[in-house]
Short mmCIF file of C-alpha atoms in Angstrom, two decimals:
data_model
loop_
_atom_site.label_atom_id
_atom_site.label_comp_id
_atom_site.label_asym_id
_atom_site.label_seq_id
_atom_site.Cartn_x
_atom_site.Cartn_y
_atom_site.Cartn_z
CA UNK A 1049 -6.38 -12.21 6.91
CA UNK A 1050 -2.68 -12.43 6.71
CA UNK A 1051 -0.27 -13.07 3.88
CA UNK A 1052 2.60 -15.45 3.37
CA UNK A 1053 5.37 -15.01 0.84
CA UNK A 1054 6.89 -18.11 -0.72
CA UNK A 1055 9.63 -16.91 -3.04
CA UNK A 1056 7.87 -14.58 -5.45
CA UNK A 1057 4.43 -16.07 -4.71
CA UNK A 1058 2.17 -14.26 -2.22
CA UNK A 1059 -0.72 -16.19 -0.73
CA UNK A 1060 -3.52 -14.99 1.50
CA UNK A 1061 -4.32 -17.12 4.53
CA UNK A 1062 -7.94 -17.22 5.62
CA UNK A 1063 -7.37 -19.72 8.47
CA UNK A 1064 -7.74 -17.23 11.33
CA UNK A 1065 -10.75 -15.64 9.64
CA UNK A 1066 -12.43 -19.04 9.21
CA UNK A 1067 -11.69 -19.93 12.82
CA UNK A 1068 -13.22 -16.67 14.09
CA UNK A 1069 -16.26 -16.96 11.84
CA UNK A 1070 -16.76 -20.58 12.95
CA UNK A 1071 -16.89 -19.47 16.57
CA UNK A 1072 -19.34 -16.67 15.78
CA UNK A 1073 -21.51 -19.08 13.78
CA UNK A 1074 -21.44 -21.63 16.61
CA UNK A 1075 -22.95 -19.05 18.97
CA UNK A 1076 -25.62 -17.89 16.52
CA UNK A 1077 -24.14 -14.66 15.24
CA UNK A 1078 -25.00 -13.50 11.73
CA UNK A 1079 -25.14 -10.39 9.58
CA UNK A 1080 -22.53 -7.83 8.52
CA UNK A 1081 -19.07 -8.22 10.02
CA UNK A 1082 -16.04 -6.00 9.39
CA UNK A 1083 -12.84 -7.85 8.58
CA UNK A 1084 -9.31 -6.52 8.18
CA UNK A 1085 -8.29 -7.11 4.56
CA UNK A 1086 -4.56 -6.60 5.16
CA UNK A 1087 -4.09 -4.70 1.90
CA UNK A 1088 -1.42 -2.48 3.52
CA UNK A 1089 0.70 -5.57 4.14
CA UNK A 1090 -0.13 -7.01 0.74
CA UNK A 1091 1.03 -3.79 -0.94
CA UNK A 1092 4.36 -3.93 0.92
CA UNK A 1093 4.89 -7.57 -0.05
CA UNK A 1094 4.25 -6.56 -3.67
CA UNK A 1095 7.03 -3.98 -3.52
CA UNK A 1096 5.05 -0.80 -2.96
CA UNK A 1097 7.27 1.79 -1.31
CA UNK A 1098 4.85 4.72 -1.13
CA UNK A 1099 2.42 3.48 1.54
CA UNK A 1100 3.96 4.77 4.77
CA UNK A 1101 1.11 6.46 6.66
CA UNK A 1102 3.44 8.33 9.02
CA UNK A 1103 5.12 9.96 6.01
CA UNK A 1104 1.74 10.81 4.45
CA UNK A 1105 2.50 8.70 1.40
CA UNK A 1106 -0.31 8.09 -1.06
CA UNK A 1107 0.08 4.65 -2.59
CA UNK A 1108 -0.35 6.17 -6.04
CA UNK A 1109 1.90 3.43 -7.44
CA UNK A 1110 -0.66 0.73 -6.59
CA UNK A 1111 -2.80 1.29 -9.68
CA UNK A 1112 0.14 0.40 -11.94
CA UNK A 1113 1.67 -2.23 -9.65
CA UNK A 1114 0.68 -5.36 -11.58
CA UNK A 1115 1.85 -7.66 -8.82
CA UNK A 1116 -0.36 -5.88 -6.26
CA UNK A 1117 -3.35 -5.84 -8.60
CA UNK A 1118 -3.04 -9.57 -9.32
CA UNK A 1119 -2.53 -10.43 -5.64
CA UNK A 1120 -5.47 -8.23 -4.58
CA UNK A 1121 -7.74 -9.94 -7.12
CA UNK A 1122 -6.59 -13.38 -5.98
CA UNK A 1123 -7.13 -12.36 -2.33
CA UNK A 1124 -10.64 -11.10 -3.04
CA UNK A 1125 -11.47 -14.24 -5.03
CA UNK A 1126 -10.44 -16.28 -2.00
CA UNK A 1127 -12.50 -14.06 0.26
CA UNK A 1128 -15.52 -14.73 -1.96
CA UNK A 1129 -15.04 -18.45 -1.21
CA UNK A 1130 -14.99 -17.70 2.52
CA UNK A 1131 -18.16 -15.60 2.06
CA UNK A 1132 -19.92 -18.56 0.38
CA UNK A 1133 -18.80 -20.88 3.18
CA UNK A 1134 -20.12 -18.49 5.85
CA UNK A 1135 -23.20 -17.16 4.10
CA UNK A 1136 -24.85 -16.12 7.38
CA UNK A 1137 -22.36 -13.23 7.48
CA UNK A 1138 -21.73 -10.36 5.12
CA UNK A 1139 -17.99 -9.83 5.07
CA UNK A 1140 -17.07 -6.13 4.99
CA UNK A 1141 -13.41 -5.52 4.09
CA UNK A 1142 -11.60 -2.68 5.86
CA UNK A 1143 -7.94 -1.69 5.86
CA UNK A 1144 -7.61 1.69 7.63
CA UNK A 1145 -9.32 3.72 10.34
CA UNK A 1146 -9.94 7.42 10.69
CA UNK A 1147 -8.80 8.34 7.20
CA UNK A 1148 -9.94 11.95 7.35
CA UNK A 1149 -6.93 12.99 9.40
CA UNK A 1150 -3.17 12.64 9.26
CA UNK A 1151 -3.01 12.56 5.45
CA UNK A 1152 -4.42 9.05 5.09
CA UNK A 1153 -7.26 9.59 2.63
CA UNK A 1154 -5.43 9.10 -0.69
CA UNK A 1155 -3.68 5.97 0.54
CA UNK A 1156 -6.98 4.60 1.85
CA UNK A 1157 -8.65 5.18 -1.54
CA UNK A 1158 -5.78 3.60 -3.48
CA UNK A 1159 -5.94 0.50 -1.26
CA UNK A 1160 -9.74 0.34 -1.68
CA UNK A 1161 -9.80 0.58 -5.48
CA UNK A 1162 -9.13 -3.14 -6.05
CA UNK A 1163 -12.09 -4.02 -3.81
CA UNK A 1164 -14.33 -2.03 -6.14
CA UNK A 1165 -12.62 -3.36 -9.26
CA UNK A 1166 -12.54 -7.08 -8.40
CA UNK A 1167 -15.49 -7.69 -6.06
CA UNK A 1168 -18.92 -6.68 -4.89
CA UNK A 1169 -17.96 -6.50 -1.22
CA UNK A 1170 -19.25 -3.49 0.65
CA UNK A 1171 -16.42 -1.60 2.37
CA UNK A 1172 -16.53 -0.77 6.10
CA UNK A 1173 -14.81 2.18 7.73
CA UNK A 1174 -14.55 3.82 11.11
CA UNK A 1175 -14.34 7.56 10.65
CA UNK A 1176 -15.28 10.84 12.21
CA UNK A 1177 -17.45 13.75 11.21
CA UNK A 1178 -15.86 16.33 13.49
CA UNK A 1179 -17.22 19.81 12.80
CA UNK A 1180 -14.10 20.99 11.00
CA UNK A 1181 -14.16 22.93 7.77
CA UNK A 1182 -12.26 20.32 5.75
CA UNK A 1183 -14.35 17.28 6.74
CA UNK A 1184 -17.26 17.62 4.23
CA UNK A 1185 -14.86 17.92 1.28
CA UNK A 1186 -12.73 15.00 2.47
CA UNK A 1187 -15.84 12.90 3.02
CA UNK A 1188 -16.90 13.54 -0.58
CA UNK A 1189 -13.53 12.19 -1.77
CA UNK A 1190 -14.04 9.13 0.40
CA UNK A 1191 -17.59 8.37 -0.78
CA UNK A 1192 -16.74 6.06 -3.72
CA UNK A 1193 -14.79 3.79 -1.36
CA UNK A 1194 -17.06 3.37 1.65
CA UNK A 1195 -20.42 1.69 2.09
CA UNK A 1196 -20.79 1.05 5.82
CA UNK A 1197 -19.75 3.79 8.23
CA UNK A 1198 -19.07 3.59 11.94
CA UNK A 1199 -18.77 7.06 13.45
CA UNK A 1200 -16.60 7.67 16.50
CA UNK A 1201 -18.77 8.70 19.44
CA UNK A 1202 -16.64 11.63 20.52
CA UNK A 1203 -16.79 13.06 17.00
CA UNK A 1204 -20.57 12.62 16.91
CA UNK A 1205 -20.82 14.45 20.25
CA UNK A 1206 -18.84 17.38 18.87
CA UNK A 1207 -20.86 17.37 15.65
CA UNK A 1208 -24.18 17.48 17.56
CA UNK A 1209 -22.85 20.23 19.86
CA UNK A 1210 -21.96 22.27 16.75
CA UNK A 1211 -25.64 22.38 15.82
CA UNK A 1212 -26.04 19.32 13.60
CA UNK A 1213 -28.73 16.66 14.03
CA UNK A 1214 -29.33 12.97 13.50
CA UNK A 1215 -31.93 13.90 10.89
CA UNK A 1216 -29.19 15.71 8.95
CA UNK A 1217 -26.92 12.68 9.26
CA UNK A 1218 -29.70 10.38 8.03
CA UNK A 1219 -30.24 12.66 5.02
CA UNK A 1220 -26.50 12.71 4.25
CA UNK A 1221 -26.26 8.93 4.51
CA UNK A 1222 -29.27 8.43 2.25
CA UNK A 1223 -27.71 10.69 -0.39
#
């Protein structure tokens, strides 16, 4: 998705998403599909100034940013329409990758909160489970805002080499 600003009005455009989904449907694809929700851009357009990933900003202002909350709800309502139109897919919003490093976790969570508040969409994320001491605690903070995980292969390799197993991963995912 992308967003257009017309004066003070912010509108989500689903045209590219519909075009891509139409092509996938034409060739028989179906099932869960991650989509970029663009909430980082939406937050900027709504005046948020604390969402710079490179400065390890948190986006704490988003919960009280009424313009962002209203625009996020409107965006998700529109995405629900796209979901109904393309019911052979399950749309999985995603807005950031690899949030367990570089100070991204709090910002990721603050951008994900409207998805939980205004929709029933499951949230997709690419992340890692590198065998570092901080990862289990960070993953616990992430849990309320992720439903479908895609683990990076190199991180899985390191995790397995550190003595973990797929059985352990399956148990963790079930919990």
